Coordinates of C-alpha atoms and ligand atoms in Angstrom, one line a residue:
Chain A
X287 CA -40.5 10.5 20.5
X288 CA -41.1 10.9 16.9
X289 CA -40.0 7.7 14.2
X290 CA -40.4 7.2 11.2
X291 CA -39.9 3.4 10.2
X292 CA -39.4 1.8 7.0
X293 CA -42.3 -1.2 6.3
X294 CA -42.6 -3.5 4.0
X295 CA -45.0 -6.8 4.1
X296 CA -44.5 -9.1 1.2
X297 CA -47.5 -10.5 1.4
X298 CA -49.8 -7.2 0.7
X299 CA -47.1 -4.6 -0.6
X300 CA -45.3 -4.0 -3.7
X301 CA -43.5 -0.9 -2.5
X302 CA -41.9 -0.4 0.6
X303 CA -43.6 3.0 2.2
X304 CA -42.4 5.1 5.7
X305 CA -44.6 5.1 8.8
X306 CA -45.1 7.8 11.5
X307 CA -44.7 6.7 15.3
X308 CA -44.9 8.5 18.1
X309 CA -44.9 7.5 21.3
X310 CA -43.6 8.5 24.7
X311 CA -40.7 6.7 26.6
X312 CA -40.8 5.1 29.9
X313 CA -38.4 6.7 32.1
X314 CA -36.9 2.6 32.2
X315 CA -36.4 2.8 28.3
X316 CA -32.6 3.7 27.9
X317 CA -31.9 2.2 24.4
X318 CA -33.9 2.6 21.0
X319 CA -34.5 -1.0 21.0
X320 CA -36.6 -0.7 24.0
X321 CA -38.9 1.8 22.7
X322 CA -39.1 -0.7 19.5
X323 CA -40.1 -3.3 21.8
X324 CA -42.7 -0.8 23.3
X325 CA -44.1 0.1 19.9
X326 CA -44.5 -3.5 19.0
X327 CA -46.8 -3.8 22.1
X328 CA -48.8 -1.1 20.4
X329 CA -48.3 -2.3 16.3
X330 CA -47.8 -6.2 16.6
X331 CA -47.3 -5.9 12.5
X332 CA -44.1 -4.3 13.2
X333 CA -41.6 -6.6 12.6
X334 CA -37.7 -6.5 13.7
X335 CA -35.1 -9.3 14.9
X336 CA -33.5 -8.9 18.6
X337 CA -32.6 -11.3 21.3
X338 CA -29.9 -10.6 24.0
X339 CA -31.1 -6.7 24.3
X340 CA -27.2 -6.1 25.4
X341 CA -25.0 -5.8 21.9
X342 CA -24.0 -9.8 22.0
X343 CA -26.3 -11.9 19.8
X344 CA -26.0 -9.4 16.8
X345 CA -29.6 -9.3 15.5
X346 CA -31.0 -6.0 15.8
X347 CA -29.0 -4.3 13.2
X348 CA -30.9 -1.3 11.5
X349 CA -29.7 1.9 9.8
X350 CA -30.5 4.5 12.2
X351 CA -30.5 8.0 11.1
X352 CA -28.3 6.9 7.9
X353 CA -26.1 5.0 9.7
X354 CA -26.0 1.4 10.8
X355 CA -26.3 0.3 14.2
X356 CA -27.7 -2.1 16.9
X357 CA -30.7 -0.9 18.6
X358 CA -30.0 -2.9 21.8
X359 CA -26.8 0.0 22.0
X360 CA -28.4 2.7 20.7
X361 CA -28.7 5.5 23.4
X362 CA -32.1 7.0 23.3
X363 CA -30.8 10.7 24.4
X364 CA -28.3 10.8 21.5
X365 CA -30.8 10.0 19.1
X366 CA -31.8 13.4 16.6
X367 CA -35.6 13.3 16.0
X368 CA -37.4 12.0 13.9
X369 CA -35.6 9.1 14.2
X370 CA -35.5 7.4 10.9
X371 CA -35.4 3.6 10.7
X372 CA -34.7 1.7 8.0
X373 CA -33.3 -2.1 6.9
X374 CA -29.6 -2.7 6.5
X375 CA -28.9 -1.2 3.4
X376 CA -28.0 -3.3 0.4
X377 CA -29.5 -6.5 1.8
X378 CA -32.3 -7.9 0.7
X379 CA -35.5 -7.0 2.7
X380 CA -37.3 -9.8 4.1
X381 CA -39.9 -7.9 5.6
X382 CA -39.6 -4.2 7.4
X383 CA -36.5 -3.9 9.0
X384 CA -35.7 -7.5 8.9
X385 CA -33.1 -8.5 6.3
X386 CA -31.9 -11.6 4.5
X387 CA -28.3 -12.5 5.8
X388 CA -28.1 -16.1 3.8
X389 CA -25.1 -14.0 1.7
X390 CA -23.6 -12.5 4.4
X391 CA -22.9 -16.0 6.3
X392 CA -21.9 -17.7 3.4
X393 CA -19.3 -15.6 2.9
X394 CA -18.8 -16.1 6.8
X395 CA -18.1 -20.0 6.1
X396 CA -16.5 -19.7 2.7
X397 CA -13.2 -18.3 4.8
X398 CA -13.7 -21.4 7.1
X399 CA -14.0 -19.8 10.7
X400 CA -12.6 -22.7 12.9
X401 CA -9.3 -23.2 13.6
X402 CA -7.1 -25.7 11.4
X403 CA -4.6 -27.7 12.5
X404 CA -3.7 -31.5 11.5
X405 CA -1.3 -32.1 14.6
X406 CA -2.8 -34.3 17.5
X407 CA -4.0 -32.4 20.3
X408 CA -2.0 -32.0 22.9
X409 CA -3.2 -33.7 26.4
X410 CA -5.1 -30.5 27.6
X411 CA -5.0 -27.6 25.4
X412 CA -3.0 -25.8 22.9
X413 CA -1.4 -23.1 24.9
X414 CA -0.6 -19.8 23.7
X415 CA 1.5 -17.3 24.9
X416 CA 0.3 -14.1 26.1
X417 CA 1.3 -11.9 23.2
X418 CA -0.2 -14.7 20.8
X419 CA -3.6 -14.4 22.7
X420 CA -3.3 -10.8 22.5
X421 CA -2.9 -10.8 18.9
X422 CA -6.7 -11.8 18.7
X423 CA -8.0 -9.0 20.7
X424 CA -10.1 -6.5 18.6
X425 CA -10.9 -9.6 16.3
X426 CA -12.9 -12.2 18.7
X427 CA -15.3 -10.0 20.0
X428 CA -17.2 -9.8 16.4
X429 CA -20.7 -10.9 16.9
X430 CA -21.3 -11.2 13.0
X431 CA -24.1 -8.3 13.1
X432 CA -23.2 -7.5 9.7
X433 CA -23.6 -3.2 10.6
X434 CA -19.9 -3.0 8.9
X435 CA -20.8 -5.1 5.4
X436 CA -24.1 -3.4 5.2
X437 CA -22.3 -0.1 5.8
X438 CA -19.3 -1.0 2.8
X439 CA -20.4 0.4 -0.7
X440 CA -18.0 -2.4 -2.1
X441 CA -20.3 -5.2 -0.5
X442 CA -23.1 -3.4 -1.6
X443 CA -21.7 -3.2 -5.4
X444 CA -20.4 -6.4 -5.4
X445 CA -22.5 -8.7 -1.7
X446 CA -21.8 -12.1 -4.1
X447 CA -17.9 -12.0 -4.6
X448 CA -16.1 -9.4 -2.3
X449 CA -15.9 -11.2 1.2
X450 CA -16.7 -8.1 2.8
X451 CA -15.5 -6.6 6.4
X452 CA -16.7 -8.7 8.5
X453 CA -16.2 -11.7 6.9
X454 CA -12.5 -10.4 6.1
X455 CA -12.1 -9.8 9.9
X456 CA -13.4 -13.1 10.6
X457 CA -10.7 -14.2 8.2
X458 CA -7.9 -12.4 9.7
X459 CA -8.9 -13.8 13.3
X460 CA -7.8 -17.1 12.0
X461 CA -4.7 -16.1 10.5
X462 CA -3.7 -14.3 13.0
X463 CA -4.0 -17.5 15.4
X464 CA -0.9 -19.0 16.6
X465 CA -2.6 -22.6 17.1
X466 CA -3.9 -22.4 13.4
X467 CA -1.8 -24.0 10.5
X468 CA -3.6 -23.4 7.6
X469 CA -2.3 -19.5 6.8
X470 CA -1.2 -19.8 3.8
X471 CA -4.1 -21.6 2.3
X472 CA -5.8 -18.9 3.9
X473 CA -4.3 -16.2 2.2
X474 CA -4.4 -17.9 -1.4
X475 CA -7.9 -18.2 -0.8
X476 CA -8.3 -14.4 -0.4
X477 CA -5.7 -13.1 -3.2
X478 CA -9.0 -12.3 -5.6
X479 CA -9.7 -9.5 -7.5
X480 CA -13.3 -9.7 -5.4
X481 CA -12.9 -11.8 -2.3
X482 CA -10.3 -9.0 -1.1
X483 CA -9.4 -7.1 -3.0
X484 CA -12.6 -5.0 -3.6
X485 CA -11.7 -2.9 -0.3
X486 CA -10.7 1.0 -1.3
X487 CA -10.0 1.3 2.4
X488 CA -13.1 3.5 2.8
X489 CA -13.3 2.7 6.3
X490 CA -17.2 3.1 6.7
X491 CA -16.7 -0.2 8.7
X492 CA -14.5 1.0 11.0
X493 CA -17.3 4.0 11.4
X494 CA -20.1 1.8 12.4
X495 CA -18.8 -1.4 14.1
X496 CA -21.1 -1.1 17.5
X497 CA -18.5 -3.5 19.2
X498 CA -15.5 -0.7 18.3
X499 CA -13.5 -2.8 16.1
X500 CA -11.9 -2.0 13.0
X501 CA -12.4 -4.3 10.2
X502 CA -10.6 -1.9 8.0
X503 CA -7.7 -2.8 10.0
X504 CA -7.8 -6.6 10.0
X505 CA -7.9 -5.8 6.1
X506 CA -4.9 -3.9 5.8
X507 CA -3.2 -6.8 7.4
X508 CA -3.8 -9.4 5.4
X509 CA -2.7 -7.5 2.6
X510 CA 0.5 -6.9 4.0
X511 CA 0.5 -10.6 5.2
X512 CA 0.3 -11.5 1.1
X513 CA 2.7 -9.1 0.7
X514 CA 4.9 -11.0 2.9
X515 CA 4.4 -14.4 1.9
X516 CA 4.9 -13.5 -1.9
X517 CA 8.1 -11.7 -1.6
Chain B
X106 CA -47.3 -8.6 -3.9
X107 CA -43.9 -9.2 -5.1
X108 CA -43.1 -12.4 -6.9
X109 CA -40.4 -14.5 -5.2
X110 CA -38.4 -14.8 -8.8
X111 CA -38.3 -10.5 -8.9
X112 CA -34.9 -9.1 -7.6
X113 CA -35.1 -8.8 -4.2
X114 CA -36.2 -5.6 -2.6
X115 CA -33.4 -3.4 -1.2
X116 CA -32.7 -0.6 0.7
X117 CA -29.7 1.4 -1.1
X118 CA -30.8 5.3 -1.4
X119 CA -28.0 6.6 -0.9
X120 CA -29.2 10.2 -0.5
X121 CA -30.7 8.3 2.7
X122 CA -27.7 7.0 4.2
X123 CA -25.1 9.6 6.1
X124 CA -21.7 9.0 5.2
X125 CA -18.7 9.5 7.2
X126 CA -15.9 12.3 6.0
X127 CA -13.7 9.1 5.0
X128 CA -16.4 8.0 2.2
X129 CA -16.5 11.7 1.0
X130 CA -12.6 11.6 1.1
X131 CA -13.1 8.2 -1.1
X132 CA -15.6 8.8 -3.7
X133 CA -13.9 12.3 -4.2
X134 CA -10.5 10.5 -4.9
X135 CA -12.3 7.9 -7.4
X136 CA -14.2 11.1 -9.2
X137 CA -10.4 12.9 -9.2
X138 CA -9.2 9.8 -10.7
X139 CA -11.3 9.5 -13.3
X140 CA -11.0 13.1 -14.2
X141 CA -7.3 12.7 -14.5
X142 CA -7.8 9.7 -16.8
X143 CA -10.1 11.5 -19.3
X144 CA -7.5 14.0 -19.4
X145 CA -4.8 11.9 -20.0
X146 CA -5.4 11.7 -23.9
X147 CA -5.9 14.9 -23.9
X148 CA -3.0 15.5 -22.1
X149 CA -0.8 13.4 -25.1
X150 CA -2.6 15.7 -27.6
X151 CA -1.4 19.1 -25.8
X152 CA 2.1 17.3 -25.6
X153 CA 2.0 16.6 -29.5
X154 CA 0.7 20.2 -30.4
X155 CA 3.6 22.2 -28.0
X156 CA 6.0 20.4 -29.7
X157 CA 5.2 21.6 -33.0
X158 CA 6.2 25.7 -33.4
X159 CA 6.8 28.4 -30.7
X160 CA 3.6 29.5 -32.6
X161 CA 1.6 26.4 -31.7
X162 CA 3.1 26.4 -27.9
X163 CA 2.0 30.2 -27.4
X164 CA -1.2 28.9 -28.9
X165 CA -1.9 26.5 -26.0
X166 CA -0.5 29.4 -23.8
X167 CA -3.0 31.6 -24.5
X168 CA -5.5 29.1 -24.6
X169 CA -4.7 28.4 -21.2
X170 CA -4.5 31.9 -20.4
X171 CA -8.3 32.3 -21.3
X172 CA -11.7 32.0 -19.0
X173 CA -12.4 28.6 -19.9
X174 CA -9.0 27.3 -20.1
X175 CA -8.4 28.8 -16.5
X176 CA -11.6 26.9 -15.3
X177 CA -10.3 23.5 -16.8
X178 CA -7.2 23.9 -15.7
X179 CA -8.4 25.0 -11.9
X180 CA -10.7 21.7 -12.3
X181 CA -7.9 19.7 -13.4
X182 CA -5.4 20.9 -10.2
X183 CA -8.3 20.0 -8.1
X184 CA -8.2 16.6 -9.2
X185 CA -4.9 16.0 -9.3
X186 CA -4.2 17.7 -5.8
X187 CA -6.9 15.6 -4.1
X188 CA -6.2 12.7 -5.9
X189 CA -2.3 12.9 -4.9
X190 CA -3.2 14.0 -1.2
X191 CA -5.4 11.5 -0.8
X192 CA -3.3 9.1 -2.6
X193 CA -0.5 9.7 -0.1
X194 CA -3.0 8.9 2.5
X195 CA -4.0 6.0 1.2
X196 CA -0.2 4.8 0.6
X197 CA 0.2 5.5 4.4
X198 CA -2.6 4.1 5.6
X199 CA -1.5 1.0 3.8
X200 CA 1.5 0.2 5.8
X201 CA 0.0 1.1 8.7
X202 CA 0.5 5.0 9.4
X203 CA -2.5 6.9 10.4
X204 CA -5.0 3.9 9.9
X205 CA -6.8 4.7 13.2
X206 CA -10.2 5.9 12.7
X207 CA -9.4 9.5 14.5
X208 CA -5.9 10.1 12.3
X209 CA -8.4 8.6 9.3
X210 CA -10.9 11.1 9.4
X211 CA -8.6 13.8 10.3
X212 CA -6.4 13.2 7.0
X213 CA -9.6 13.2 5.0
X214 CA -10.9 16.1 6.3
X215 CA -7.7 17.6 5.6
X216 CA -7.2 16.1 2.0
X217 CA -10.9 17.7 1.0
X218 CA -10.3 21.3 2.4
X219 CA -6.8 21.3 0.9
X220 CA -7.8 20.1 -2.8
X221 CA -10.1 23.4 -3.6
X222 CA -7.6 25.6 -1.5
X223 CA -4.6 24.5 -4.4
X224 CA -7.3 25.0 -7.1
X225 CA -8.4 27.9 -6.2
X226 CA -4.7 29.5 -6.0
X227 CA -4.4 28.5 -9.5
X228 CA -8.0 30.0 -10.7
X229 CA -6.8 33.3 -9.1
X230 CA -3.0 33.0 -10.5
X231 CA -2.7 31.1 -13.1
X232 CA -0.3 28.2 -13.1
X233 CA 2.8 30.1 -14.3
Chain C
X31 CA -13.1 -13.0 -14.9
X32 CA -10.5 -10.7 -16.4
X33 CA -7.4 -11.8 -15.4
X34 CA -5.1 -9.3 -16.7
X35 CA -4.0 -8.0 -13.6
X36 CA -5.9 -9.9 -10.7
X37 CA -6.0 -9.5 -6.8
X38 CA -2.5 -8.5 -5.5
X39 CA -1.0 -8.0 -8.6
X40 CA -2.9 -5.7 -9.4
X41 CA -2.7 -4.1 -6.0
X42 CA 0.8 -3.7 -5.9
X43 CA 1.2 -2.1 -9.7
X44 CA -1.3 0.3 -8.4
X45 CA 0.8 1.4 -5.1
X46 CA 4.1 1.2 -6.9
X47 CA 2.8 3.6 -9.6
X48 CA 1.7 5.6 -7.5
X49 CA 4.6 6.2 -5.6
X50 CA 6.3 6.8 -9.1
X51 CA 3.7 9.2 -10.2
X52 CA 3.9 11.0 -7.1
X53 CA 7.3 11.5 -7.5
X54 CA 6.9 12.7 -11.2
X55 CA 4.1 14.8 -10.3
X56 CA 6.3 16.6 -7.3
X57 CA 9.2 16.9 -9.8
X58 CA 6.8 18.8 -12.4
X59 CA 5.5 21.4 -9.9
X60 CA 9.1 22.0 -8.6
X61 CA 10.1 22.4 -12.4
X62 CA 7.2 25.0 -12.8
X63 CA 7.6 26.6 -9.9
X64 CA 11.2 27.0 -9.2
X65 CA 12.5 27.2 -12.8
X66 CA 12.4 30.0 -15.0
X67 CA 9.2 31.1 -16.6
X68 CA 8.4 28.2 -18.8
X69 CA 9.0 29.0 -22.8
X70 CA 9.0 27.0 -25.9
X71 CA 12.8 26.6 -25.6
X72 CA 12.7 25.2 -22.2
X73 CA 9.6 23.2 -22.7
X74 CA 11.6 21.2 -25.7
X75 CA 14.8 21.0 -23.8
X76 CA 12.9 19.2 -21.1
X77 CA 11.0 16.6 -23.0
X78 CA 13.0 16.1 -26.1
X79 CA 16.7 15.2 -24.8
X80 CA 17.1 11.6 -24.7
X81 CA 16.6 11.8 -20.9
X82 CA 13.5 13.9 -20.9
X83 CA 12.3 11.7 -23.8
X84 CA 12.5 8.6 -21.6
X85 CA 11.4 10.0 -18.5
X86 CA 8.4 11.4 -20.2
X87 CA 7.7 7.9 -21.7
X88 CA 8.1 6.4 -18.6
X89 CA 5.8 8.4 -16.7
X90 CA 3.1 8.1 -19.4
X91 CA 3.6 4.2 -19.1
X92 CA 2.9 4.6 -15.4
X93 CA -0.1 6.5 -15.9
X94 CA -1.4 3.8 -18.2
X95 CA -0.8 0.9 -15.9
X96 CA -1.7 3.0 -13.0
X97 CA -5.0 4.3 -15.1
X98 CA -5.7 0.9 -16.2
X99 CA -5.9 -0.5 -12.3
X100 CA -7.8 2.1 -11.4
X101 CA -10.3 2.2 -14.3
X102 CA -10.7 -1.7 -14.0
X103 CA -11.7 -1.4 -10.5
X104 CA -14.2 1.2 -11.4
X105 CA -16.2 -1.1 -13.8
X106 CA -15.8 -3.7 -11.4
X107 CA -17.7 -2.0 -9.4
X108 CA -20.6 -0.2 -11.3
X109 CA -20.7 -2.3 -14.2
X110 CA -22.2 -5.8 -14.1
X111 CA -23.5 -7.2 -17.2
X112 CA -20.7 -9.1 -18.4
X113 CA -21.0 -7.5 -22.5
X114 CA -21.1 -4.1 -21.3
X115 CA -18.3 -4.6 -19.1
X116 CA -16.0 -6.3 -21.6
X117 CA -17.0 -3.7 -24.3
X118 CA -15.9 -0.7 -21.7
X119 CA -12.6 -2.3 -20.4
X120 CA -11.8 -3.2 -24.1
X121 CA -12.3 0.3 -24.9
X122 CA -10.2 2.1 -22.0
X123 CA -7.6 -0.4 -22.8
X124 CA -7.4 0.4 -26.6
X125 CA -7.3 4.2 -25.5
X126 CA -4.7 4.2 -22.8
X127 CA -2.7 1.8 -25.1
X128 CA -3.3 4.4 -28.4
X129 CA -2.1 7.1 -25.9
X130 CA 0.9 5.8 -24.8
X131 CA 2.0 4.8 -28.8
X132 CA 1.0 8.7 -29.5
X133 CA 3.7 9.9 -26.8
X134 CA 6.6 7.4 -28.2
X135 CA 5.9 8.6 -31.7
X136 CA 5.6 12.4 -30.6
X137 CA 8.8 12.0 -28.9
X138 CA 10.2 9.9 -31.5
X139 CA 10.0 12.5 -34.2
X140 CA 10.4 15.4 -32.6
X141 CA 13.7 14.0 -30.1
X142 CA 15.4 13.2 -34.0
X143 CA 15.5 17.1 -34.8
Ligands
LIG41 C1 -29.4 -24.3 36.8 C2 -28.3 -23.6 36.9 C3 -27.8 -22.3 35.4 C4 -28.6 -22.5 34.0 C5 -29.8 -23.6 33.7 C6 -27.7 -21.9 33.0 C7 -28.3 -21.9 32.0 C8 -27.6 -20.4 31.3 C9 -28.2 -20.7 29.7 C10 -29.1 -20.7 29.2 C11 -27.1 -19.8 29.3 C12 -26.7 -19.0 28.1 C13 -25.8 -19.5 26.9 C14 -25.5 -19.0 26.2 O1 -25.9 -17.4 25.7 O2 -24.8 -19.5 25.3 C15 -25.6 -19.1 30.3 C16 -24.9 -18.1 30.4 C17 -24.2 -18.0 31.5 N1 -24.4 -18.7 32.5 FE1 -25.5 -20.0 33.5 N2 -26.7 -21.3 34.4 C18 -26.8 -21.8 35.3 C19 -26.0 -21.6 36.4 C20 -24.7 -20.7 36.2 C21 -24.2 -20.6 37.3 C22 -24.0 -21.2 38.6 C23 -23.1 -19.1 37.0 C24 -21.6 -19.1 37.6 C25 -21.1 -19.2 38.7 C26 -23.3 -19.1 35.7 C27 -22.8 -18.2 34.4 C28 -23.1 -18.0 33.4 C29 -22.3 -17.2 32.8 C30 -21.2 -16.4 33.3 C31 -22.7 -16.9 31.7 C32 -22.5 -16.4 30.2 C33 -21.9 -17.0 29.4 C34 -21.4 -16.2 28.1 O3 -20.9 -15.0 28.2 O4 -21.5 -17.2 27.3 N3 -24.4 -20.1 35.3 N4 -26.4 -19.7 31.7
LIG42 C1 -1.8 11.9 -12.3 C2 -2.7 10.9 -13.2 C3 -3.0 9.8 -12.2 C4 -4.5 9.1 -12.6 C5 -5.1 9.4 -14.3 C6 -5.1 8.2 -11.9 C7 -6.1 7.4 -11.8 C8 -6.4 6.8 -10.7 C9 -7.5 6.4 -10.4 C10 -8.9 6.1 -11.9 C11 -7.7 5.4 -9.6 C12 -9.3 5.0 -9.2 C13 -10.0 5.3 -8.3 C14 -10.7 4.2 -7.5 O1 -10.3 2.6 -7.5 O2 -11.8 4.9 -6.9 C15 -6.6 5.9 -8.8 C16 -6.4 5.1 -7.7 C17 -5.5 5.7 -6.8 N1 -4.2 6.2 -7.0 FE1 -4.1 7.6 -8.8 N2 -4.1 8.2 -10.6 C18 -3.2 9.6 -11.0 C19 -2.0 9.8 -10.1 C20 -1.7 9.3 -9.2 C21 -0.5 9.7 -8.0 C22 0.2 10.7 -8.3 C23 -0.8 9.1 -6.8 C24 0.1 9.3 -5.4 C25 -0.4 9.6 -4.4 C26 -2.0 8.0 -6.6 C27 -2.1 7.2 -5.7 C28 -3.5 6.8 -6.4 C29 -3.7 5.5 -4.8 C30 -3.0 5.3 -3.9 C31 -5.1 5.0 -5.7 C32 -5.8 3.9 -5.0 C33 -6.6 4.1 -4.2 C34 -7.8 3.0 -3.8 O3 -7.1 1.8 -3.0 O4 -9.1 3.2 -3.8 N3 -2.9 8.7 -8.2 N4 -5.6 6.6 -9.7
LIG43 S1 -16.8 -6.2 12.9 FE1 -18.5 -5.1 14.3 S2 -19.1 -4.2 12.5 FE2 -18.9 -5.8 11.7 S3 -19.9 -7.8 12.0 FE3 -18.2 -7.7 13.8 S4 -19.3 -6.7 15.3 FE4 -20.6 -6.3 13.6
LIG44 S1 -12.6 -0.4 4.4 FE1 -13.0 -1.9 2.7 S2 -13.9 -3.7 3.8 FE2 -14.3 -1.4 4.7 S3 -16.0 -0.3 4.1 FE3 -13.9 0.2 3.2 S4 -13.9 -0.7 1.4 FE4 -15.3 -1.9 3.1
LIG45 S1 -30.6 -7.3 20.5 FE1 -28.4 -8.2 20.5 S2 -27.1 -7.7 20.0 FE2 -28.4 -6.4 20.0

């Protein structure tokens, strides 16, 4: 198996370079991450993040053959060779495939990713009808891997001001939650040329989400909720 | 070694990124929008000249029928056709019609294919 | 910074003018394809009657608003230096306004005769 991997060591390099690797996967290697882990045992200078190896932690997002995805969910038999791996586009590179997620998480925190409800909680829990719970499907599953935001052209141009598809999907997760009472404030915060309205419905986000979610649909719902609020 | 104060290194070489069909329809919508924007002051000029006299009107028509005129008109037709088709797509998707990934891919492809065909028609037939 | 059209208002204006322009484009294409062959008299009759002139000005006004929101979005995406950005936005605004004024003047002078 032939791979070309983006290499950059901040201590020694001024420019990134592409390094070729040839490796024979073992029969037990099913996903791209398995091969990367094997590569690292040969060349321990190769750096990438991973943890759960099953699409839950969101740490091994990278650009695989020109598209963002999770190495741990990428089947080897679906990959064209050479397998070209680069860091998430538009994010500051720390080393090799590791990028700086500071800004990404700052956007996430800016949308107040927790339930806001000043009423005193009931004895046991805040109940939801099955229909109310149903509205959170397709939203709560987001693992904040940043595949979407790092594939969004609008996020590339304004990464400091546009919240990006991941943050907006999370924002809608709380707007849609029947137990949250801060919908109006949340919408007011989002009504901004940059925060929400940089999105041009390109749908690159939905194209690459490894969890099959649709941030563009969440954004569409936020815009419609804003429309309803102001009319 | 890079000093920490220099602008951070990023990978953002657009030629090395594989764009989905929706992104291509989208950038074409933007390019066509800019072309139409550039055409706007020219359109006002054409309007002014066309009303001056029958002779000016016919001169404009002759210019439009010339080779370069036809090419410019064909380009403008592509721009308008793509922009309108992709625009209708956007307006429908805004209210939740066809905003699923599979349908959005199909409508993006349809707009990208239909607009050049309409432009080709104008190139071959002329507008009137 | 530039709040001439902000957030939702710009987005709604863009969609509203898009729908209006769609109607205008469809009407224009139908007029070209279905009517008699285009000539000076027919053209003049279309744009210089009071109703035609008002509609033409309205279409150009829609174009100016729609084009402004679109151009502003493009500048906000690709042009980050503040001075250059303001200069570009100013130039675009000026050109659009001048175009609109020109159309009004042209139709006012020709409509009178
Ligand atoms: C001494 C016993 C146990 C220890 C030390 C232990 C430890 C852990 C740890 C560290 C995690 C990961 C937590 C996280 O991802 O945040 C976990 C997850 C989990 N454990 Fe255990 N566990 C124990 C017993 C059990 C038992 C008895 C069951 C089932 C009957 C169980 C079911 C689960 C499940 C379903 C998860 C996944 C939760 C999730 O998806 O977030 N565990 N456990
Ligand atoms: C004929 C003159 C027109 C001009 C000069 C024009 C110009 C523009 C420009 C410059 C943009 C910004 C593109 C971008 O942000 O990428 C835009 C966006 C848009 N236009 Fe037009 N346009 C015209 C006609 C139309 C028509 C007839 C429609 C209706 C179908 C339409 C629908 C749209 C829509 C929906 C958007 C927003 C798309 C988005 O969110 O990215 N336009 N237009
Ligand atoms: S929406 Fe999908 S791609 Fe985006 S961060 Fe969440 S899981 Fe990752
Ligand atoms: S739909 Fe919006 S958020 Fe998603 S990639 Fe496109 S511009 Fe970005
Ligand atoms: S390693 Fe956790 S998502 Fe891939």
